[in-house]
Amino acid sequence: MGEPQTPVGPSGQAPVLSSSLMSDEAAAHKPRVFSGVQPTGNLHLGTYLGALRQWVDHQDERDNVFCVVDLHALTVPEEIDPADLTAKSREVAALYFAAGLNPETNIVFIQSHVRAHAELTWLLNCLTPLGWLYRMTQFKSKSDGRESVSTGLLDYPVLQAADILLYDTELVPVGEDQVQHIELTRDIATRYNQLFGDVFKLPKATVPKMGARVMGFDDPEVKMSKSIARERDRHAVHLLDPESRIKKTVMGAVTDSGQEVRFDHASPGVRNLLGIYQSLTGRPMEAIETEFEGQGYGTLKKTVLEAIMETVRPIQERYRTYADDPAQLDAVLARGAERAEAIAEPVLARAKAAVGVGR
Ligand code: TYM
């Protein structure tokens, strides 16, 4: 669908040049992209609209590295089920391809298969002030109410910074909730560069104009999330849900007692449905409002449901072909890890040499 994207920087927000302004050489340069999804829970519509779809839509213009970040899934030890984690990592990778990533042109791998991620994390840990990590909103919400919190949960964004910096990444396509982590990555890289020389490239987050923050169907005041969806049936639409379940979730979405389908005056639930519809169809909001003029929320929900099914059905069909051929999937992931390692190792060596460690 080629949805427009917003490059986000920490402060000055240098815009990405439009292709008409680029020299031939710059136009030929494909920016390096890195992004990933944590294999906890099932991938939902938020993950798809916030992240996966922008990966797929822009795959040909970019030099892509996509990862299933299984080491990040270890940060809440009470929730680790080893066999399930291995299976989920492969499921998420298969969903990347089912969503449309080309396995030939994109590097796709599982994070723990490339050791450099853990190793660079240590180097970055040693110069990341604790205060920077305590400020992370995701840490605050994930640690809230827990009796015991692992060091890994606090350190999570440093591992994420290592993921990104290892590939000389320029763009990190993510949903809105991850922008703070990308800004932290820039801060860590800047500090490393100031202390030890010009080691790391500074990456920028890109968030989609639409779908950067999809809210829960059962509670449109909170972001759709894998952890909430584990506890509440009607919270999220998952990419692998059967149609009957998706129907229950969408038709049961929280709206309000009003009648008119208008974005500006709508309650959070109606805005969420309209936002999802806009994101799925790529149509302007005025055209959508005209489409629903004089119609009630029932029609809105049915139409959103159809749009979701149109997106999800082909993903489910393609997913089956990957799930049915595990050997093929493993081969693609093994090749992905090799290609990732070939990029990551020299960057790690550069980072180690700069601080005076390594051979
Ligand atoms: P994770 O697994 O929570 O989410 C994966 C991606 O989906 C986006 N997303 C959403 N976008 C819109 N609306 C939602 N409701 C929604 N829920 C999730 C997220 O913003 C994300 O882009 N820390 C990361 C994984 C990670 C990573 C990285 C990402 C590890 N290393 C390096 C980029 C680069 C995470 O937990 O994402």
Coordinates of N, CA, C and O and ligand atoms in Angstrom, one line a residue, residues 34-40 43-52 54-55 67 69 72 111 138 142 156 159-161 163-164 172-179 181-182 208 211-216 222-226, ligand 1:
F34 N 16.8 -2.1 10.4 CA 16.7 -3.2 11.4 C 15.4 -3.0 12.2 O 15.1 -1.9 12.6
S35 N 14.7 -4.2 12.4 CA 13.6 -4.2 13.3 C 13.3 -5.6 13.8 O 13.9 -6.5 13.2
G36 N 12.5 -5.7 14.8 CA 12.2 -7.0 15.3 C 10.9 -7.1 16.1 O 10.3 -6.0 16.5
V37 N 10.5 -8.3 16.4 CA 9.3 -8.5 17.2 C 9.7 -9.6 18.3 O 10.4 -10.5 18.0
Q38 N 9.1 -9.4 19.4 CA 9.4 -10.3 20.5 C 8.4 -11.5 20.4 O 7.2 -11.3 20.2
P39 N 9.0 -12.7 20.5 CA 8.1 -13.9 20.3 C 7.4 -14.3 21.6 O 7.4 -15.5 22.0
T40 N 6.7 -13.3 22.2 CA 5.9 -13.7 23.4 C 4.4 -13.4 23.0 O 4.1 -12.4 22.4
L43 N 1.1 -12.7 17.5 CA 1.1 -11.4 16.8 C -0.3 -10.9 16.5 O -1.1 -11.7 16.0
H44 N -0.5 -9.6 16.7 CA -1.8 -9.1 16.5 C -1.8 -8.0 15.5 O -0.8 -7.6 14.9
L45 N -3.0 -7.4 15.3 CA -3.2 -6.4 14.3 C -2.3 -5.1 14.6 O -1.9 -4.5 13.6
G46 N -2.1 -4.9 15.8 CA -1.2 -3.7 16.2 C 0.2 -3.9 15.7 O 0.8 -3.1 15.1
T47 N 0.7 -5.1 15.9 CA 2.1 -5.5 15.5 C 2.1 -5.4 13.9 O 3.1 -4.9 13.4
Y48 N 1.1 -5.8 13.3 CA 1.1 -5.8 11.8 C 1.0 -4.4 11.3 O 1.8 -4.0 10.5
L49 N 0.1 -3.6 11.8 CA -0.1 -2.2 11.3 C 1.0 -1.3 11.7 O 1.5 -0.4 11.0
G50 N 1.5 -1.5 13.0 CA 2.6 -0.6 13.5 C 3.9 -0.9 12.9 O 4.7 0.0 12.6
A51 N 4.2 -2.2 12.7 CA 5.6 -2.6 12.3 C 5.6 -3.4 11.0 O 6.1 -2.9 9.9
L52 N 5.1 -4.6 11.0 CA 5.3 -5.5 9.9 C 4.9 -5.0 8.5 O 5.6 -5.1 7.5
Q54 N 4.8 -1.9 7.5 CA 5.8 -0.9 6.9 C 7.1 -1.7 6.4 O 7.7 -1.2 5.5
W55 N 7.4 -2.8 7.1 CA 8.6 -3.5 6.6 C 8.3 -4.0 5.2 O 9.2 -3.9 4.3
C67 N 14.6 -9.4 12.7 CA 15.0 -10.3 13.7 C 13.8 -10.8 14.5 O 12.9 -10.0 14.7
V69 N 13.2 -11.4 18.2 CA 14.1 -11.1 19.3 C 13.8 -12.0 20.6 O 13.2 -11.6 21.5
H72 N 15.0 -11.1 24.2 CA 14.2 -10.2 24.9 C 13.0 -10.9 25.6 O 12.5 -10.4 26.6
Q111 N 17.4 -13.9 16.9 CA 18.4 -13.1 17.7 C 19.5 -14.0 18.4 O 20.7 -13.7 18.3
Q138 N 8.3 1.8 29.2 CA 7.9 0.4 29.1 C 8.4 -0.4 30.4 O 7.8 -1.3 30.8
K142 N 6.0 -2.4 32.8 CA 6.2 -3.8 32.9 C 6.6 -4.2 34.3 O 6.4 -5.4 34.7
Y156 N 16.7 -4.4 29.2 CA 16.0 -4.7 27.9 C 16.3 -3.7 26.8 O 16.8 -4.1 25.7
L159 N 19.9 -4.2 25.3 CA 19.9 -5.3 24.3 C 19.3 -4.8 23.0 O 19.8 -5.1 21.9
Q160 N 18.2 -4.0 23.0 CA 17.6 -3.5 21.8 C 18.6 -2.6 21.1 O 18.7 -2.6 19.9
A161 N 19.3 -1.7 21.9 CA 20.3 -0.8 21.2 C 21.4 -1.6 20.5 O 21.8 -1.3 19.4
D163 N 21.0 -4.6 19.3 CA 20.4 -5.2 18.0 C 20.6 -4.2 16.9 O 21.0 -4.5 15.8
I164 N 20.2 -3.0 17.2 CA 20.2 -1.9 16.1 C 21.6 -1.5 15.7 O 21.9 -1.4 14.5
V172 N 14.7 2.5 11.7 CA 14.1 1.4 12.6 C 12.6 1.6 12.5 O 12.0 2.4 13.2
P173 N 11.9 0.8 11.6 CA 10.5 0.9 11.5 C 9.8 0.2 12.7 O 9.8 -1.0 12.8
V174 N 9.1 1.0 13.5 CA 8.4 0.5 14.7 C 7.1 1.2 14.9 O 6.8 2.3 14.3
G175 N 6.3 0.7 15.8 CA 5.1 1.4 16.3 C 5.6 2.5 17.3 O 6.7 2.5 17.8
E176 N 4.6 3.3 17.7 CA 4.9 4.5 18.5 C 5.5 4.1 19.9 O 6.4 4.8 20.4
D177 N 5.1 3.0 20.4 CA 5.6 2.6 21.8 C 7.1 2.4 21.8 O 7.7 2.4 22.9
Q178 N 7.7 2.1 20.7 CA 9.1 1.8 20.7 C 10.0 3.0 20.5 O 11.3 2.9 20.5
V179 N 9.4 4.2 20.2 CA 10.2 5.4 19.8 C 11.2 5.7 20.9 O 12.4 6.1 20.7
H181 N 12.7 3.9 23.0 CA 13.9 3.0 23.0 C 14.8 3.3 21.9 O 16.0 3.1 22.0
I182 N 14.3 3.8 20.8 CA 15.2 4.1 19.7 C 16.0 5.4 20.0 O 17.2 5.6 19.7
P208 N 4.6 4.6 11.2 CA 3.6 4.8 10.1 C 2.7 6.0 10.5 O 2.4 6.2 11.7
G211 N -1.9 3.8 12.1 CA -1.6 2.4 12.7 C -0.4 2.4 13.6 O 0.0 1.3 14.0
A212 N 0.1 3.5 14.0 CA 1.3 3.5 14.9 C 0.9 3.2 16.3 O 1.8 2.8 17.1
R213 N -0.4 3.3 16.6 CA -0.8 2.9 18.0 C -2.2 2.4 17.9 O -3.2 3.2 18.0
V214 N -2.4 1.1 17.7 CA -3.7 0.5 17.6 C -4.1 0.1 19.1 O -3.3 -0.4 19.8
M215 N -5.4 0.5 19.4 CA -5.8 0.3 20.8 C -6.6 -1.0 20.9 O -7.0 -1.6 19.9
G216 N -6.8 -1.4 22.1 CA -7.6 -2.7 22.4 C -9.0 -2.6 22.0 O -9.6 -1.5 22.2
V222 N -6.4 1.6 26.1 CA -5.0 1.0 26.3 C -4.6 0.5 24.9 O -5.4 0.0 24.1
K223 N -3.3 0.5 24.7 CA -2.7 0.0 23.5 C -2.9 -1.5 23.4 O -2.8 -2.2 24.4
M224 N -3.2 -2.0 22.2 CA -3.4 -3.4 22.0 C -2.1 -4.1 22.3 O -1.0 -3.7 21.8
S225 N -2.1 -5.1 23.2 CA -0.8 -5.6 23.6 C -0.9 -7.1 23.8 O -2.0 -7.7 24.1
K226 N 0.3 -7.8 23.5 CA 0.3 -9.3 23.6 C 0.0 -9.7 25.0 O -0.7 -10.7 25.2
Ligands
TYM1 P1 7.0 -5.8 20.4 O1 7.3 -7.3 20.1 O2 6.3 -5.4 21.6 O3 6.2 -5.2 19.1 C1 6.7 -5.4 17.8 C2 6.4 -4.2 17.0 O4 5.0 -4.0 16.9 C3 4.7 -2.6 17.3 N1 3.4 -2.6 18.0 C4 2.4 -1.8 17.8 N2 2.2 -0.9 16.9 C5 1.0 -0.3 16.9 N3 0.0 -0.5 17.7 C6 0.1 -1.5 18.7 N4 -0.9 -1.8 19.5 C7 1.4 -2.2 18.7 N5 1.9 -3.2 19.5 C8 3.1 -3.5 19.1 C9 5.8 -2.2 18.2 O5 6.0 -0.8 18.3 C10 7.0 -2.9 17.5 O6 7.5 -2.1 16.4 N6 11.3 -4.0 22.0 C11 10.6 -4.4 20.8 C12 11.3 -5.5 20.0 C13 12.7 -5.2 19.6 C14 13.1 -4.3 18.6 C15 14.5 -4.3 18.5 C16 12.4 -3.4 17.7 C17 13.9 -5.7 20.1 N7 15.0 -5.2 19.5 C18 15.3 -3.5 17.6 C19 13.2 -2.7 16.8 C20 14.6 -2.7 16.8 C21 9.3 -5.0 21.2 O7 9.1 -5.5 22.3 O8 8.4 -5.0 20.2

